XYZ file of C-alpha atoms in Angstrom:
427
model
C 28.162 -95.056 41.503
C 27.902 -92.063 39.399
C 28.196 -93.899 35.592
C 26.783 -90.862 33.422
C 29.022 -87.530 34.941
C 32.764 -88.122 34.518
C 34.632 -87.692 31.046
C 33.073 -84.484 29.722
C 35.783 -83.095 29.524
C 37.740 -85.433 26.916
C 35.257 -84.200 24.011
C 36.945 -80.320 24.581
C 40.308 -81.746 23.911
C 39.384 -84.300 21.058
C 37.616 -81.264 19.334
C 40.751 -79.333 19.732
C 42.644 -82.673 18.031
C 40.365 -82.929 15.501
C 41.105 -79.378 14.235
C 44.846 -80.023 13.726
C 43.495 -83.284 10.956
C 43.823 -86.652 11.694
C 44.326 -89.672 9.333
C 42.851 -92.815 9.652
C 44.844 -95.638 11.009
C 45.240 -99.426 10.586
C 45.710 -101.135 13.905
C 43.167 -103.960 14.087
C 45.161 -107.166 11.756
C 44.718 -110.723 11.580
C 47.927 -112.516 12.945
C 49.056 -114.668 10.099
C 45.337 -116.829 9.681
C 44.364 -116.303 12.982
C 41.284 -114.384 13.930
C 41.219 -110.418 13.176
C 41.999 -109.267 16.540
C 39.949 -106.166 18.127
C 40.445 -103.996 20.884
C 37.943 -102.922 23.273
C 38.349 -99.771 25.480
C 36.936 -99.527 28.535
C 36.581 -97.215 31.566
C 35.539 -99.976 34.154
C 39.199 -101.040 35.777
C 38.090 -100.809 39.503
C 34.567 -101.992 38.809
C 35.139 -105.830 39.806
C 31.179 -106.268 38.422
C 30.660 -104.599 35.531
C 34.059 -106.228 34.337
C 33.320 -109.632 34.900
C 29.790 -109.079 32.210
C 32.035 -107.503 29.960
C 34.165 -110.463 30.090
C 31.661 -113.237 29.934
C 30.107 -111.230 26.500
C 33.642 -111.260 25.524
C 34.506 -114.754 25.504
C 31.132 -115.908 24.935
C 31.524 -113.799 21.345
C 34.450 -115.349 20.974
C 34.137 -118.690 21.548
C 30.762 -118.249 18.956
C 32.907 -117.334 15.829
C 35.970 -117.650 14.681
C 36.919 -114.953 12.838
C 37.105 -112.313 15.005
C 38.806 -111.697 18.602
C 37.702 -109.569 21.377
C 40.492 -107.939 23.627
C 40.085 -105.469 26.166
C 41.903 -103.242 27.661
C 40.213 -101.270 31.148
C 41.369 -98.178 32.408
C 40.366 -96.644 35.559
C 37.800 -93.986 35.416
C 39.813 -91.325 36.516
C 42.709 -91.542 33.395
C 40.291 -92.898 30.854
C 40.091 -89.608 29.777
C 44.386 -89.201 29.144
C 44.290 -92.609 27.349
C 41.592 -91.399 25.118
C 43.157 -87.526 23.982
C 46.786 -89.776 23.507
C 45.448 -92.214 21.294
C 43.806 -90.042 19.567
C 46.835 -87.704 19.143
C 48.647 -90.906 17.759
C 45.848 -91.619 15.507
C 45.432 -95.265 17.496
C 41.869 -95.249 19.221
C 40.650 -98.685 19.636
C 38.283 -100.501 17.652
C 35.801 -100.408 20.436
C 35.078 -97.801 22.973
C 32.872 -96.550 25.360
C 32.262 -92.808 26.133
C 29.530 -90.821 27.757
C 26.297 -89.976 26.367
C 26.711 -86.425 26.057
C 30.281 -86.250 24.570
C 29.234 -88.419 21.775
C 28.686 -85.324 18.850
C 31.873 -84.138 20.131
C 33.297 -86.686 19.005
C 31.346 -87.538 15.780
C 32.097 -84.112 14.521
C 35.813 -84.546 15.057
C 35.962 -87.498 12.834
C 36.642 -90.269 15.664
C 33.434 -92.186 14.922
C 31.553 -93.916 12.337
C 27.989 -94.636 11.949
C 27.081 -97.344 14.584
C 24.918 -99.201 11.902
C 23.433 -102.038 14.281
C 20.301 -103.274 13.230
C 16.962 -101.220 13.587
C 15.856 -103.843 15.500
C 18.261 -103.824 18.524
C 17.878 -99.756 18.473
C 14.115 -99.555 18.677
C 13.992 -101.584 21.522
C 16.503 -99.458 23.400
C 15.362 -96.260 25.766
C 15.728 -93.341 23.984
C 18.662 -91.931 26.174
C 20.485 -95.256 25.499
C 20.706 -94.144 21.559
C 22.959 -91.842 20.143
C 22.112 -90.075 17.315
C 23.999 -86.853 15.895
C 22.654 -85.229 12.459
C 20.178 -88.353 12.016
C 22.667 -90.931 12.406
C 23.117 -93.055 15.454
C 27.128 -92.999 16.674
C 26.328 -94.900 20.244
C 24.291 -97.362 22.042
C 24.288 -98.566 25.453
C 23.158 -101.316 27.814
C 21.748 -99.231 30.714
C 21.019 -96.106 31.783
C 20.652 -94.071 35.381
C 17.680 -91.807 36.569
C 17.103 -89.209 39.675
C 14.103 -89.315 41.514
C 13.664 -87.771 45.274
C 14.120 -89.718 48.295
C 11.762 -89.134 50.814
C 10.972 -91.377 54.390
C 7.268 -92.354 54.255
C 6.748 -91.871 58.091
C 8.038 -88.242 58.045
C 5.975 -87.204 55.155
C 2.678 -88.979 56.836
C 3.575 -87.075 60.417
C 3.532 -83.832 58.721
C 0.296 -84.267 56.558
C 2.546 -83.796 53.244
C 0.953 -85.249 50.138
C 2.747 -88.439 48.995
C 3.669 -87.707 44.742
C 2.575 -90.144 42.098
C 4.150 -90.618 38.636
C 0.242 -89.606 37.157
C 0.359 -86.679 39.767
C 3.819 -85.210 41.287
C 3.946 -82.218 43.176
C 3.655 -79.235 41.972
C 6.000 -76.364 42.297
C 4.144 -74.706 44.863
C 3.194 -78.092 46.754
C 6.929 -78.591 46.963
C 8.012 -75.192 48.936
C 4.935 -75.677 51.002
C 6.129 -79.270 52.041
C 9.979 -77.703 52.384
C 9.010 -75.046 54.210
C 6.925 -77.400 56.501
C 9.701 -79.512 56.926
C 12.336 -77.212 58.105
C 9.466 -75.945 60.693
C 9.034 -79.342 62.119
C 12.580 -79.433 62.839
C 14.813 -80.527 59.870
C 17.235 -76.939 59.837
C 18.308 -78.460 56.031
C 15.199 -80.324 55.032
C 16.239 -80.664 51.311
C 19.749 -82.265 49.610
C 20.402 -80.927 46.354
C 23.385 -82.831 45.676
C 24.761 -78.826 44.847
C 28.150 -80.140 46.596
C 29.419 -82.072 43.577
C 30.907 -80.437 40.855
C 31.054 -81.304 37.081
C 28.876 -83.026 34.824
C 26.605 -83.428 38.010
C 25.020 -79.577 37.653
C 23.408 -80.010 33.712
C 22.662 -83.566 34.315
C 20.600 -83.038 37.448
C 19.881 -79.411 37.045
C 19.016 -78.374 33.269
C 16.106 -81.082 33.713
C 14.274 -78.918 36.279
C 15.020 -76.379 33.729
C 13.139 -77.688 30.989
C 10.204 -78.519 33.249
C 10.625 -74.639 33.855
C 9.858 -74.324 30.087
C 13.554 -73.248 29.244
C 16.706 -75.009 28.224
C 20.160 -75.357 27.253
C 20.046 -74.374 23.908
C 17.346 -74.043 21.521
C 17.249 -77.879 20.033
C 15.698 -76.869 17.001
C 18.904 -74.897 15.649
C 21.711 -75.880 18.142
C 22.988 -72.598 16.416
C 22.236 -70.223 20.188
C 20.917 -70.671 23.747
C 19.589 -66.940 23.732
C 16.009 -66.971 24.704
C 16.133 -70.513 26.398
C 18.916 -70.066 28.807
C 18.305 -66.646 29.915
C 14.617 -65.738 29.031
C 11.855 -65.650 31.164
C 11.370 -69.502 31.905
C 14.997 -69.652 32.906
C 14.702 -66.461 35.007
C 12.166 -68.058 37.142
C 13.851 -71.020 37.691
C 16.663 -70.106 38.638
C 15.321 -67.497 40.824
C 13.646 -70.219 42.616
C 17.019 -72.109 43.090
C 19.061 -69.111 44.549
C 15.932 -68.574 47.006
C 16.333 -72.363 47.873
C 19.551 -71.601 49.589
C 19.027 -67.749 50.673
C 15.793 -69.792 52.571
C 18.408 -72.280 54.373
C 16.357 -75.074 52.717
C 19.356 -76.540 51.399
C 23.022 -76.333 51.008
C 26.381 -76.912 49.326
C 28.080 -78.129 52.610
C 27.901 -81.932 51.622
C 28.943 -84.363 51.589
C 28.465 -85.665 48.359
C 25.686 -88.810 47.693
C 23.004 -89.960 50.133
C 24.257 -89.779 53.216
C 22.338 -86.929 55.079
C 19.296 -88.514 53.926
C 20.188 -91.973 55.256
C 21.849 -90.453 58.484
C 18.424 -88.548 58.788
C 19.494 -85.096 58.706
C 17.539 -84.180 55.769
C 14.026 -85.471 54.675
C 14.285 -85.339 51.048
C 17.388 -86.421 49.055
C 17.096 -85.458 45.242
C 19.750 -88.156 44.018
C 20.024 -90.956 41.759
C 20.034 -94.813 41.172
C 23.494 -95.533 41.988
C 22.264 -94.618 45.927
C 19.381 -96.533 45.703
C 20.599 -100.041 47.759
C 22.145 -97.747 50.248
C 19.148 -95.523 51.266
C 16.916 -99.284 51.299
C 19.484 -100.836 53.596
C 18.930 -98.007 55.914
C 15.410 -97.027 55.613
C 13.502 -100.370 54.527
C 10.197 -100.457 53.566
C 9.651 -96.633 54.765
C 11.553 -95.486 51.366
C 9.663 -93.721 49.083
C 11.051 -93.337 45.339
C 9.470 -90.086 44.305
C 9.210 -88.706 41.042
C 10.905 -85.201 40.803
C 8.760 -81.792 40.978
C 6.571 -80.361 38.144
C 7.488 -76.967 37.334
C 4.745 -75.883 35.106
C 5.980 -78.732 31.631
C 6.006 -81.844 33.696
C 8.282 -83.838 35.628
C 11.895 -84.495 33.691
C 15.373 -85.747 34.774
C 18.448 -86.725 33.085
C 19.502 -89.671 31.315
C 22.121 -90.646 28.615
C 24.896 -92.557 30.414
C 27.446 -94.341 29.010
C 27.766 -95.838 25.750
C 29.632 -97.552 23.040
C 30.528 -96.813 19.627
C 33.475 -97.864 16.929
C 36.364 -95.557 15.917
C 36.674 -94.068 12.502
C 39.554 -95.740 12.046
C 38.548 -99.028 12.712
C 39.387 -101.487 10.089
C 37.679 -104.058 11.613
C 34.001 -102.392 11.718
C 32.044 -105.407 10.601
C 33.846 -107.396 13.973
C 33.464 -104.654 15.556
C 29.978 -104.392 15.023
C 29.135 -107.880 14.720
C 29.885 -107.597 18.460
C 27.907 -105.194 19.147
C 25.138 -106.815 18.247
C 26.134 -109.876 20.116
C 26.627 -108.099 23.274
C 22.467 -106.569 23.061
C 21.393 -109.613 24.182
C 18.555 -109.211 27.385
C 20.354 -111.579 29.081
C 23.633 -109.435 29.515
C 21.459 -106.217 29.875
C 19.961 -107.862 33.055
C 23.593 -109.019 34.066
C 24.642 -105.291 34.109
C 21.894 -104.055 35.797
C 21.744 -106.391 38.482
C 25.412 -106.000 39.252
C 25.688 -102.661 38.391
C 22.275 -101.255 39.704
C 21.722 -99.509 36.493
C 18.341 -99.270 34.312
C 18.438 -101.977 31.691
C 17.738 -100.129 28.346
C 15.243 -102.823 27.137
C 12.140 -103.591 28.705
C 12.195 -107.133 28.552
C 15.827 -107.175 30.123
C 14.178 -104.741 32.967
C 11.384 -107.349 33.422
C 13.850 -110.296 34.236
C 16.019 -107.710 36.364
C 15.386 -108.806 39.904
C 15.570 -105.116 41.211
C 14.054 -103.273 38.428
C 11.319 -105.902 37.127
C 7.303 -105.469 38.064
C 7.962 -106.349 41.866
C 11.479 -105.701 42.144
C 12.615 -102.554 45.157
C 14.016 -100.509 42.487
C 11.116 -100.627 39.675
C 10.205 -97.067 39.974
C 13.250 -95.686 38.739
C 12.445 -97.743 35.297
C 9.084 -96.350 35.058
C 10.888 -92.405 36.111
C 13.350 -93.087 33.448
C 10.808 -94.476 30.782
C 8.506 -91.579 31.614
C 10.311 -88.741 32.198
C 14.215 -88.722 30.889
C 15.489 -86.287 28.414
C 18.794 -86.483 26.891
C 21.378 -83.503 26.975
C 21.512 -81.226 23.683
C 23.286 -83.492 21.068
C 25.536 -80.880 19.773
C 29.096 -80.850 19.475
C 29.275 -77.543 21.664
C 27.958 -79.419 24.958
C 31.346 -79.215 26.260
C 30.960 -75.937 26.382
C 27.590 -75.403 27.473
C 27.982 -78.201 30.416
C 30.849 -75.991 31.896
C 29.303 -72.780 31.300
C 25.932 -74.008 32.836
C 27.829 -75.077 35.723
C 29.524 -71.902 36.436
C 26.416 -69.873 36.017
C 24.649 -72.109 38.025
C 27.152 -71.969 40.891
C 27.203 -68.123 40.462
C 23.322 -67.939 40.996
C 23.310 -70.294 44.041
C 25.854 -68.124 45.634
C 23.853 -65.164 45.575
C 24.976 -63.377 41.447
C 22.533 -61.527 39.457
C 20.276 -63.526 37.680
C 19.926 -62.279 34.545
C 23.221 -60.780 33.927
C 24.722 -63.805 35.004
C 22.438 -65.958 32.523
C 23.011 -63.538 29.934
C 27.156 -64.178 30.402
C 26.555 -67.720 30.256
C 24.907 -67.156 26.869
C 27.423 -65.060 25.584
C 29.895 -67.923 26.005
C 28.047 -70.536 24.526
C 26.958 -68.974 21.119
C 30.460 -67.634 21.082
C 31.576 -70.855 20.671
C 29.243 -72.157 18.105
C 29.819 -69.091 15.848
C 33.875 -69.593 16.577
C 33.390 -73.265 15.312
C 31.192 -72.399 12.099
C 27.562 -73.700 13.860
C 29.307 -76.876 14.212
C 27.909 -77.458 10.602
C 25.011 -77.568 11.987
């Protein structure tokens, strides 16, 4: 279950629409006296549980009120993305929809979202990755979010005298290699799974984060105007350094296959993967799992978060439905639903603490506490497209062997060049 790394892409071509204008529509009416009918977008067809939450909120909204109506329409993941660019080319997005995290100021700064405008007190009590905000507004809220961590088998790190990690003190850099390289001596010829097979939103969302622990970044936040100096100075030099000696050393590979399962089928000893594998790996391994928090590279432990979200169109002329929804559908009690069925992070602590997985004593707790501790969202710039790919293909570059800092410096090139081609974003 991968719910944060799959419709980057859309924002590229929406920014593209947004260019050509777009006017704002009227497609949510009342039928006669009936109830002001809204539509809901989603990207769940295929996802038999996190459909049937979204359809208990539904018709428990509507069967609360009677002047609005709630109708959804579910795409699968893998077109959610066509269904978005055409109704946006027809000026006919839905009241509703949901998007990923990182798209979101895409899409705010090509006019197909308004302010969210839900109640301070249902935002505050969200995770910080599970808010939205572009140019101090928030566009986008969500009900859960996801979080990486490092599997590890308790026996094999106890057999080979390797430290066991804590949240309050995770391995260093250096303890890490020397518990790698210790690994593959005992026998493991790939001791460590990347996840470097997948492709896509995968490589910034589980790769930039080890980059900011580095001390560099994506861009420089405090401008969103360049990523010179953060994505190919120093701090970024050594890390990625590091990575391309990670698989020049053999210690791991891009062979896959993608997920968990060398580290359930025992052919590595540490997994660095997410949630979304979690039930597997403990239906394999038991009680010998260990949920570790990811390495310290010199700023502290991070890892990615910001997963999917939902916000109202701009040309939604049913916002105060729309968001009287919305605030409906924050309850704990469907935050819990989701992440029981879902095995997602619930975005609220009290919905976490009634989760049967992720509450105090539940299997899956750590990943709330990684999550609450250590997860940073992705730039919120419009230009992420663009960075997301170009990090990806520098990335790749690197692991296969490129220059470092040449290859760094390209990737730098491309991003600035299309902030400055796009005016800063108006930033």
């Amino acid at each position: 279950m991968r719910k944060a790394l799959s419709i980057i892409t859309a924002a590229t071509t929406l920014g593209v629409l947004a260019l050509s204008g777009c006017s704002r529509a009227s497609h949510e009416v009342s039928s006669g006296n009936g109830p002001v009918k809204i539509t809901m977008w989603t990207h769940s067809a295929g996802n038999p549980g996190e459909l049937a939450v979204y359809k208990q909120i539904i018709a428990d909204f509507n069967a609360s009120q009677s002047k609005y109506r709630v109708v959804e329409q579910n795409f699968p993941q893998g077109s959610y993305n066509d269904a978005i660019t055409a109704a946006a080319a027809a000026h006919n997005l839905p009241c509703l929809l949901d998007m990923d995290g990182p798209i979101m100021p895409n899409w705010a700064w090509a006019g197909y979202l308004q302010p969210l405008d839900l109640p301070s007190d249902i935002t505050a009590k969200l995770l910080p990755t599970a808010v939205g905000s572009y140019r101090g507004k928030v566009y986008s809220a969500g009900y859960w979010d996801a979080a990486l961590a490092i599997f590890a088998r308790k026996s094999v790190l106890t057999k080979n005298g390797i430290r066991i990690p804590t949240v309050e003190q995770p391995w260093t850099l250096a303890e890490f290699d020397a518990a790698v390289a210790k690994l593959q001596a005992s026998g493991f010829r790939t001791p460590l799974d990347l996840g470097a097979a997948d492709t896509g939103e995968w490589w910034p969302y589980a790769y930039s984060p080890m980059l900011q622990s580095s001390g560099g970044d994506l861009i420089d936040r405090s401008t969103m105007k360049s990523a010179d100096g953060k994505l190919n100075g120093p701090d970024a030099v050594r890390f990625f350094t590091w990575f391309q000696q990670v698989f020049k050393k053999g210690w791991a590979n891009n062979n896959g296959p993608v997920g968990n399962q060398n580290f359930i089928d025992g052919k590595v000893a540490l997994s660095y993967t997410g949630v979304w594998n979690a039930q597997d790996a403990l239906k394999k391994v038991g009680g010998d799992l260990l949920i570790l928090p990811t390495v310290d590279f010199g700023k502290g432990p991070k890892i990615g978060g910001g997963s999917w979200q939902w916000g109202i169109s701009a040309t939604c002329d049913a916002s105060e439905g729309a968001r009287a929804y919305l605030k409906f559908s924050f309850q704990d009690k469907y935050l819990t639903r989701f992440a029981d069925s879902q095995i997602v992070i619930p975005a609220t602590q009290s919905a976490a603490a009634a989760s049967k997985y992720f509450g105090p004593s539940g299997s899956l707790h750590q990943f709330a506490v990684l999550s609450q501790k250590f997860a940073l969202a992705r730039p919120a710039t419009p230009g992420y497209p663009v960075i997301s790919t170009s990090f990806e293909k520098a990335a790749k570059d690197i692991m296969s062997g490129a220059d470092v800092q040449s290859t760094l410096d390209e990737a730098v090139k491309s991003i600035d060049a299309d902030i400055k081609a796009n005016g800063n974003y108006g930033q």
